[in-house]
Coordinates of C-alpha atoms and ligand atoms in Angstrom, one line a residue:
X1 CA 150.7 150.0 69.7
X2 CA 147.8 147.3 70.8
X3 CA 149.1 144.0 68.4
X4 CA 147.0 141.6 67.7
X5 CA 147.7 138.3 67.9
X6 CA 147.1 135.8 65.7
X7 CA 146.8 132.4 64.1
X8 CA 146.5 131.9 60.1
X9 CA 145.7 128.3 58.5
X10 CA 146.3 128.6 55.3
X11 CA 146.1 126.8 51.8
X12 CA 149.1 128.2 50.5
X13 CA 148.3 129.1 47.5
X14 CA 149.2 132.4 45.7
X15 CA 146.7 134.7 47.5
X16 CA 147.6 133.1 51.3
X17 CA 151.1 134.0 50.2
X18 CA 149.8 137.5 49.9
X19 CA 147.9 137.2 53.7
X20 CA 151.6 134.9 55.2
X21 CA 153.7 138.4 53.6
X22 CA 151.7 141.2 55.4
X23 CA 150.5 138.8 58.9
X24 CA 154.2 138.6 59.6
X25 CA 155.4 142.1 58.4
X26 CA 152.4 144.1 59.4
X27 CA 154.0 145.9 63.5
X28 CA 150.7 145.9 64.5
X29 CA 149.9 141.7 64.1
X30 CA 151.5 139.2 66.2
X31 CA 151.7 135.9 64.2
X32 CA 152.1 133.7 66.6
X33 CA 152.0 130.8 63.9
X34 CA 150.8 129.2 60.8
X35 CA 149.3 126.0 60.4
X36 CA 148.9 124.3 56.8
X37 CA 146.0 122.0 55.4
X38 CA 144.9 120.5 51.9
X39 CA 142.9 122.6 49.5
X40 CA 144.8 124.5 46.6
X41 CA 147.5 122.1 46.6
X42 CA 148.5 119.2 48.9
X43 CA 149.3 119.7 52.3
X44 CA 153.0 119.0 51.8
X45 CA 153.0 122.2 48.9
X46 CA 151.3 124.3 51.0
X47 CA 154.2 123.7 54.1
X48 CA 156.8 124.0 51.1
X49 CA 155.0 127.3 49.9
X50 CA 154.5 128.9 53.6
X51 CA 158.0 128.1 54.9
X52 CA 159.4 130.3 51.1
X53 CA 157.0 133.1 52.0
X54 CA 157.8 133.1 55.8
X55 CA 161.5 133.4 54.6
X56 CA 160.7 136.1 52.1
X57 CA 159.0 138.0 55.1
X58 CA 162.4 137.6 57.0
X59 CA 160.2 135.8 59.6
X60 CA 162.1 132.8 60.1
X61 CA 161.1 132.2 63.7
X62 CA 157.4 131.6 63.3
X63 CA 156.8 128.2 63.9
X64 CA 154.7 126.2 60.6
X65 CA 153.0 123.0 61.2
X66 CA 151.8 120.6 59.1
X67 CA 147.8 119.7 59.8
X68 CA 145.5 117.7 57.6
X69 CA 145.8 115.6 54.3
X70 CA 142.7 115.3 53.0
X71 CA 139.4 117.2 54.2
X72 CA 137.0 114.9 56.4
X73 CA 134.9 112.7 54.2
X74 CA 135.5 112.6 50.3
X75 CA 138.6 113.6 48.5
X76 CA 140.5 116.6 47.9
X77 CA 140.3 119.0 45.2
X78 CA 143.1 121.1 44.0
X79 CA 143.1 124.4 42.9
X80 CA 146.2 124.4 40.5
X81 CA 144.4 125.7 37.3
X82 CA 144.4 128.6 39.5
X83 CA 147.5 128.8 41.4
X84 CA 149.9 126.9 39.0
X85 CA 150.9 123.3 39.8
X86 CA 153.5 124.1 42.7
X87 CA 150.7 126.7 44.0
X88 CA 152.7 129.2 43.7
X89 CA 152.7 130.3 40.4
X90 CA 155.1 127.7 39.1
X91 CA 157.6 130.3 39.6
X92 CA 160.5 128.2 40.5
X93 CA 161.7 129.5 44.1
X94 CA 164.2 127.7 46.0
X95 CA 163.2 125.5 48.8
X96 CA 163.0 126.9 52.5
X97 CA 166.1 125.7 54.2
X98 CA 163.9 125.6 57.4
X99 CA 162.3 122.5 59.2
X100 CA 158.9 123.0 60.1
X101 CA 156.9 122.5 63.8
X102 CA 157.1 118.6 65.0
X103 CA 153.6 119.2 66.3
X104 CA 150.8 118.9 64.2
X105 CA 148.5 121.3 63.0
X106 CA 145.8 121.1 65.8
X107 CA 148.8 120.9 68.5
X108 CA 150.6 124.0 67.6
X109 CA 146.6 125.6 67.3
X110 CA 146.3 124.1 71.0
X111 CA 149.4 125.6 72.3
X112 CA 149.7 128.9 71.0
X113 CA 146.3 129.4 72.3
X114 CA 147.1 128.6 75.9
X115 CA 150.0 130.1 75.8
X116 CA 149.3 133.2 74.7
X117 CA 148.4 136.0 77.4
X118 CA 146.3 137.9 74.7
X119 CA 143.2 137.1 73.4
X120 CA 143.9 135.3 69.8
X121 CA 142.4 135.3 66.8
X122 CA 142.4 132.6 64.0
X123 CA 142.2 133.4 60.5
X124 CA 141.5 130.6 58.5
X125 CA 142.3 131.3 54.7
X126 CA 141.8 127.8 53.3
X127 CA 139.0 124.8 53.7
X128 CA 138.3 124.4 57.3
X129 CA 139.5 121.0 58.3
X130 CA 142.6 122.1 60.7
X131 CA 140.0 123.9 62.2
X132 CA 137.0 121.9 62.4
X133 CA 139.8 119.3 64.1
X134 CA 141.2 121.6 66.5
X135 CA 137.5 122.4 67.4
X136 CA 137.0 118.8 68.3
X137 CA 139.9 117.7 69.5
X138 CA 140.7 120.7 72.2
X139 CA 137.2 121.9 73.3
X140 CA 138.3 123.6 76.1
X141 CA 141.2 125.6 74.7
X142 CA 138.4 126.5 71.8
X143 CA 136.6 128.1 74.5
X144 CA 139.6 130.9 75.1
X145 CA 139.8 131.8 71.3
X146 CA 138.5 135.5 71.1
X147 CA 136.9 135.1 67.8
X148 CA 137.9 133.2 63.9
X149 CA 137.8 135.4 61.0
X150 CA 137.6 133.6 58.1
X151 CA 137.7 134.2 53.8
X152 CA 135.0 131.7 53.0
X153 CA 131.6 131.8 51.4
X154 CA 129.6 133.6 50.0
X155 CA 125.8 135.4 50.5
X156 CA 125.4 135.2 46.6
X157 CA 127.2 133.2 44.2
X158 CA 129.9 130.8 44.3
X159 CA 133.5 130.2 42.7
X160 CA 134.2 126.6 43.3
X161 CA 130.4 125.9 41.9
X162 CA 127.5 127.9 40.9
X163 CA 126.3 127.8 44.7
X164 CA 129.4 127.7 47.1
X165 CA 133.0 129.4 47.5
X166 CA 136.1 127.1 47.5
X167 CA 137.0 127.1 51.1
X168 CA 133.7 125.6 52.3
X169 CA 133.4 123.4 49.2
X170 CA 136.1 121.7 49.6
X171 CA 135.0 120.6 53.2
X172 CA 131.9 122.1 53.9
X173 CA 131.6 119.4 56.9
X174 CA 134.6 121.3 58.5
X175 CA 132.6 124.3 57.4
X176 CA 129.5 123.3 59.3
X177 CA 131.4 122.1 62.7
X178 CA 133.3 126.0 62.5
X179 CA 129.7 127.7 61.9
X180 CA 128.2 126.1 64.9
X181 CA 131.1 126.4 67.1
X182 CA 129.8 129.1 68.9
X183 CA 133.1 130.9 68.6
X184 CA 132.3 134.5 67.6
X185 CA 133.0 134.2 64.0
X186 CA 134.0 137.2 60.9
X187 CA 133.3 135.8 57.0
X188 CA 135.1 137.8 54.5
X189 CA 133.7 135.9 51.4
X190 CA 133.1 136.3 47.7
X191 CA 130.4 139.5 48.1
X192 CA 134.4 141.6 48.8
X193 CA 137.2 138.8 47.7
X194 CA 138.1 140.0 44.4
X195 CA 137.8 143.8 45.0
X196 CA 140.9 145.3 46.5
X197 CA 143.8 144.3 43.2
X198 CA 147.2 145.2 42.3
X199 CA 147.8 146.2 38.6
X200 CA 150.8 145.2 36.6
X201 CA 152.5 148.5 36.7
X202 CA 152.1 148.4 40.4
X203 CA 153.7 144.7 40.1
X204 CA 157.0 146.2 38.1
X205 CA 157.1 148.7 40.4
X206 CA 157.4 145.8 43.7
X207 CA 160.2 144.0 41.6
X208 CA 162.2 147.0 41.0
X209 CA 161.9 147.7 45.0
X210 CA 165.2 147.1 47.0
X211 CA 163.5 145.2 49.8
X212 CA 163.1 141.0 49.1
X213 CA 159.6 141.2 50.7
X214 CA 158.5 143.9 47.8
X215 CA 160.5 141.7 45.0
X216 CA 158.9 138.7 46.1
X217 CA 155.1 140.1 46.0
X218 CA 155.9 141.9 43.3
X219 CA 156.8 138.7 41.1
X220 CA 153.8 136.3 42.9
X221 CA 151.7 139.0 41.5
X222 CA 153.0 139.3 38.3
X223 CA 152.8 135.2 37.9
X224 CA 149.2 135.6 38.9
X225 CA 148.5 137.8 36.0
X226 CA 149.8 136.5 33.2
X227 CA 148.6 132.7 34.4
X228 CA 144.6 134.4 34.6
X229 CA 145.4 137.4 32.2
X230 CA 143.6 139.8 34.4
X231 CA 145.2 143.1 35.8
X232 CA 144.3 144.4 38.5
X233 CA 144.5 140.7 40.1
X234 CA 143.1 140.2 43.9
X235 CA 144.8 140.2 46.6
X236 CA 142.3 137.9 48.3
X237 CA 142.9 136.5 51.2
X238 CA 145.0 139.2 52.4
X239 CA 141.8 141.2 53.0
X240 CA 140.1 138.7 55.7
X241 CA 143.8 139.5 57.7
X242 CA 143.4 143.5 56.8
X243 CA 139.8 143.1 59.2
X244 CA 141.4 142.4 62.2
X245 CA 143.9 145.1 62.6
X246 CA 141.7 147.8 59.7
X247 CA 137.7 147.2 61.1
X248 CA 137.1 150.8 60.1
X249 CA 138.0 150.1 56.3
X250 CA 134.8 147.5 56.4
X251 CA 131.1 147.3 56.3
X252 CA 129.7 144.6 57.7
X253 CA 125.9 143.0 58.8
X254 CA 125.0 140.2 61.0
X255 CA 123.3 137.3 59.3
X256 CA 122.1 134.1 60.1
X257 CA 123.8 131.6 58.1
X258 CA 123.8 127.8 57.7
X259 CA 125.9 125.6 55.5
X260 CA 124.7 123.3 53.1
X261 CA 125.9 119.6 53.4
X262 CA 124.0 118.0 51.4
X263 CA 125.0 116.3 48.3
X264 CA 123.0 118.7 45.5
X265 CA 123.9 121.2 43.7
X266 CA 124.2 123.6 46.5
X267 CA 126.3 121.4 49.0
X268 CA 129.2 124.1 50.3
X269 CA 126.5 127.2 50.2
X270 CA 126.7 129.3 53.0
X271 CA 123.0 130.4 52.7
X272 CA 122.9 133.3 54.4
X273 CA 119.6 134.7 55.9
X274 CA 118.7 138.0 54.5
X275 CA 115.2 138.1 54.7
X276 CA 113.5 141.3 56.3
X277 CA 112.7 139.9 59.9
X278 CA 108.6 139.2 59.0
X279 CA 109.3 137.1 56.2
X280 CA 111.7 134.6 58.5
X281 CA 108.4 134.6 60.5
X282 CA 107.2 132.3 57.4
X283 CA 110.3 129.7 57.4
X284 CA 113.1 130.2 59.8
X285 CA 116.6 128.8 59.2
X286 CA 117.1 126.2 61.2
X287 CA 118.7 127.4 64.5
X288 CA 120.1 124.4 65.4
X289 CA 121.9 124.5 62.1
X290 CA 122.6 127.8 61.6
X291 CA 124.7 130.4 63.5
X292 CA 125.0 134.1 63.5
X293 CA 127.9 135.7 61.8
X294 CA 129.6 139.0 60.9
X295 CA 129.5 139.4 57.3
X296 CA 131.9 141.7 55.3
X297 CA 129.8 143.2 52.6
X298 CA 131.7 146.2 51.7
X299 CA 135.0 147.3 52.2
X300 CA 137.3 151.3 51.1
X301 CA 138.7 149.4 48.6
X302 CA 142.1 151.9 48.2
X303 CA 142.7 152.2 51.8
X304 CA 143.0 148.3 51.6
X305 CA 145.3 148.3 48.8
X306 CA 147.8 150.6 50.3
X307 CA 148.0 149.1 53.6
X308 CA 149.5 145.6 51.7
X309 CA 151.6 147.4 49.5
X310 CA 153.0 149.9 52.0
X311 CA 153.9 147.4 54.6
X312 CA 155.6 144.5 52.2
X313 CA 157.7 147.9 50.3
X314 CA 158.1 150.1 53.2
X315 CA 159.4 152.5 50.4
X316 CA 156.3 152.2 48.7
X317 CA 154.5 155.5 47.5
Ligands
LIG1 O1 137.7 131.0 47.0 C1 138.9 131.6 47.3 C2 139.7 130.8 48.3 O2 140.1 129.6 47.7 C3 141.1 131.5 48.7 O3 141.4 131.1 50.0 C4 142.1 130.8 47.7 O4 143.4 130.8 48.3 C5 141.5 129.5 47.6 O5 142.0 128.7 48.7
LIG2 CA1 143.5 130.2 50.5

C-alpha cells in the first residue's frame, strides 16, 4: 500500500484528538510527527493533550514538539467553552508518561521534511502560527513540501465571528503568510466541518469496545456531547486528514482566495472568489494578495464516518 506521509500541527483540542487517533492508526498514513501551537488551549495543554492521545493510539514513538505560545501579533484566544478547560473535555486522563521532542515546533517541521524520502504533506488543524514560522524560518526546506492541507476558513460564514473560522481568526497574519506561500494548498473549512458526526449510541458502542483506541474516542465523544448537548457531534478536524488518503470521498473547486487582515469586522475572512469569471472582470481580488486554493465543498458524508470509526475499533461494524 502507497502511505502517505505526513505532518499534523494541531490545537489539541477535542476534535484534533479525533484527527491525532486515526493519523497514527490509519496503515495507509505515515505520521511522521506532530507539532503543537496555541489556539484552543495553551500550548503547554495542547503537548499534554497530544502526548494522552498519541498513547491512546499505542503510537508512542512519534515524536511531539512544542511550537508557538502566542499567535504573531495580539493575544491568544481560547476555545475552552468549547473544548472544556483542559481541552479535552475535562475528562480527567492521566498524564502522558512521555517527554516530548527537544526541538521546537519549526525544527522537527524542518527535519522531518528533509528527512523524509517521500513527498510530505502538512495538515495543519489549528491557527497557523507553527506554520506561518516554519514558512519563514526554513524557506528552502518549504520548497520540498508536496502540498498543506488545512481545516480553516470558510467561503460563507464564520464560527469564531460572523465573518471568519477559528483557525485563521485566531492568527489570520499566519493565515495570510500560509495563503501566499505558494505551497499547493487543500482548505477543508466550515462549508463541510460539521457534517460527518458520531451519535451517542455510536459513542456507547466505542466504550464498550475491547480496544483502548475505541474506549478512548468513544468517551472524548461522549464528553463532547453532553458539554454542547448535540448528538450526532463532528468529528471535525479528522475530515481535513480523511482528504489526503480518501480524495474520492470529496468534492472540491479551485477558488481564489485572500485573507482578511484588517482590523473590521471581517478580519480572519478567507473571502473566497466565487464570482462567474466576467464579473471578476469588474474588480479582481488582488493577486498579490490572494492565492489559488482547493476548496472542499462537499464531501459522502457516511463513507467518512466509517473510515474513523472502523480504523480506531478495528471491530467496528
Ligand atoms: O473552527 C474549528 C477549528 O477550531 C478546529 O480546528 C477546532 O479544533 C478549533 O481549533
Ligand atoms: Ca483544531
Amino acid at each position: 500500500m502507497n502511505k502517505t506521509s505526513m505532518i499534523l500541527d494541531v490545537d489539541t483540542g477535542v476534535d484534533d484528538a479525533f484527527a491525532v487517533l486515526f493519523a497514527a492508526m490509519h496503515p495507509a498514513i505515515s505520521l511522521l510527527g506532530v507539532t503543537c501551537v496555541d489556539g484552543n488551549t495553551n500550548v503547554d495543554q495542547v503537548v499534554a493533550n497530544t502526548l494522552k492521545v498519541l498513547d491512546a493510539a499505542g503510537a508512542v514513538d512519534i515524536p511531539v514538539a512544542r511550537g508557538a505560545v502566542r499567535p504573531l501579533l495580539g493575544e491568544s484566544k481560547y476555545a475552552e467553552y468549547v473544548h472544556g478547560a483542559d481541552g479535552m473535555g475535562d475528562l480527567g486522563i492521566p498524564p502522558s508518561k512521555r517527554v516530548i521532542d527537544k526541538r521546537s515546533a519549526v525544527e522537527l517541521m524542518r527535519d522531518l521534511i528533509e528527512s523524509s524520502s517521500e513527498p510530505v504533506t502538512l495538515v495543519p488543524l489549528a491557527p497557523l502560527t507553527n506554520v506561518a514560522l516554519f514558512l519563514r524560518a526554513f524557506p528552502e526546506t518549504a520548497k520540498k513540501l508536496h502540498r498543506i492541507i488545512l481545516m480553516g476558513g470558510s467561503t460563507s460564514a464564520g464560527n469564531a465571528t460572523a465573518a471568519a473560522e477559528f483557525n485563521i481568526w485566531h492568527d489570520p497574519e499566519a493565515a495570510a503568510i500560509v495563503f501566499q506561500s505558494g505551497v499547493p494548498i487543500t482548505m477543508y473549512g466550515l462549508d463541510v466541518f460539521m457534517r460527518p458526526g458520531v451519535t451517542r449510541e455510536e459513542a456507547e458502542s466505542l466504550k464498550r469496545s475491547t480496544e483502548p483506541s475505541a474506549q478512548f474516542g468513544g468517551s472524548l465523544i461522549h464528553a463532547f456531547i453532553e458539554r454542547l448537548g448535540v448528538s450526532p457531534i463532528t468529528l471535525g478536524d479528522y475530515g481535513a486528514v480523511a482528504t489526503a488518503i480518501h480524495p474520492e470521498f470529496f468534492t472540491t473547486e479551485m477558488f481564489d482566495v485572500v485573507v482578511d487582515t484588517s482590523s473590521g469586522p471581517a478580519r480572519g475572512q478567507t473571502i473566497c472568489d466565487r464570482r462567474d469569471s466576467f464579473l471578476k472582470e469588474l474588480e479582481p481580488l488582488d493577486l498579490e494578495d490572494s492565492a489559488k486554493v482547493r476548496v472542499v465543498m462537499d464531501l459522502d458524508v457516511e463513507a467518512v464516518r466509517q473510515l474513523w470509526l472502523r480504523t480506531i475499533d478495528k471491530g467496528w461494524s
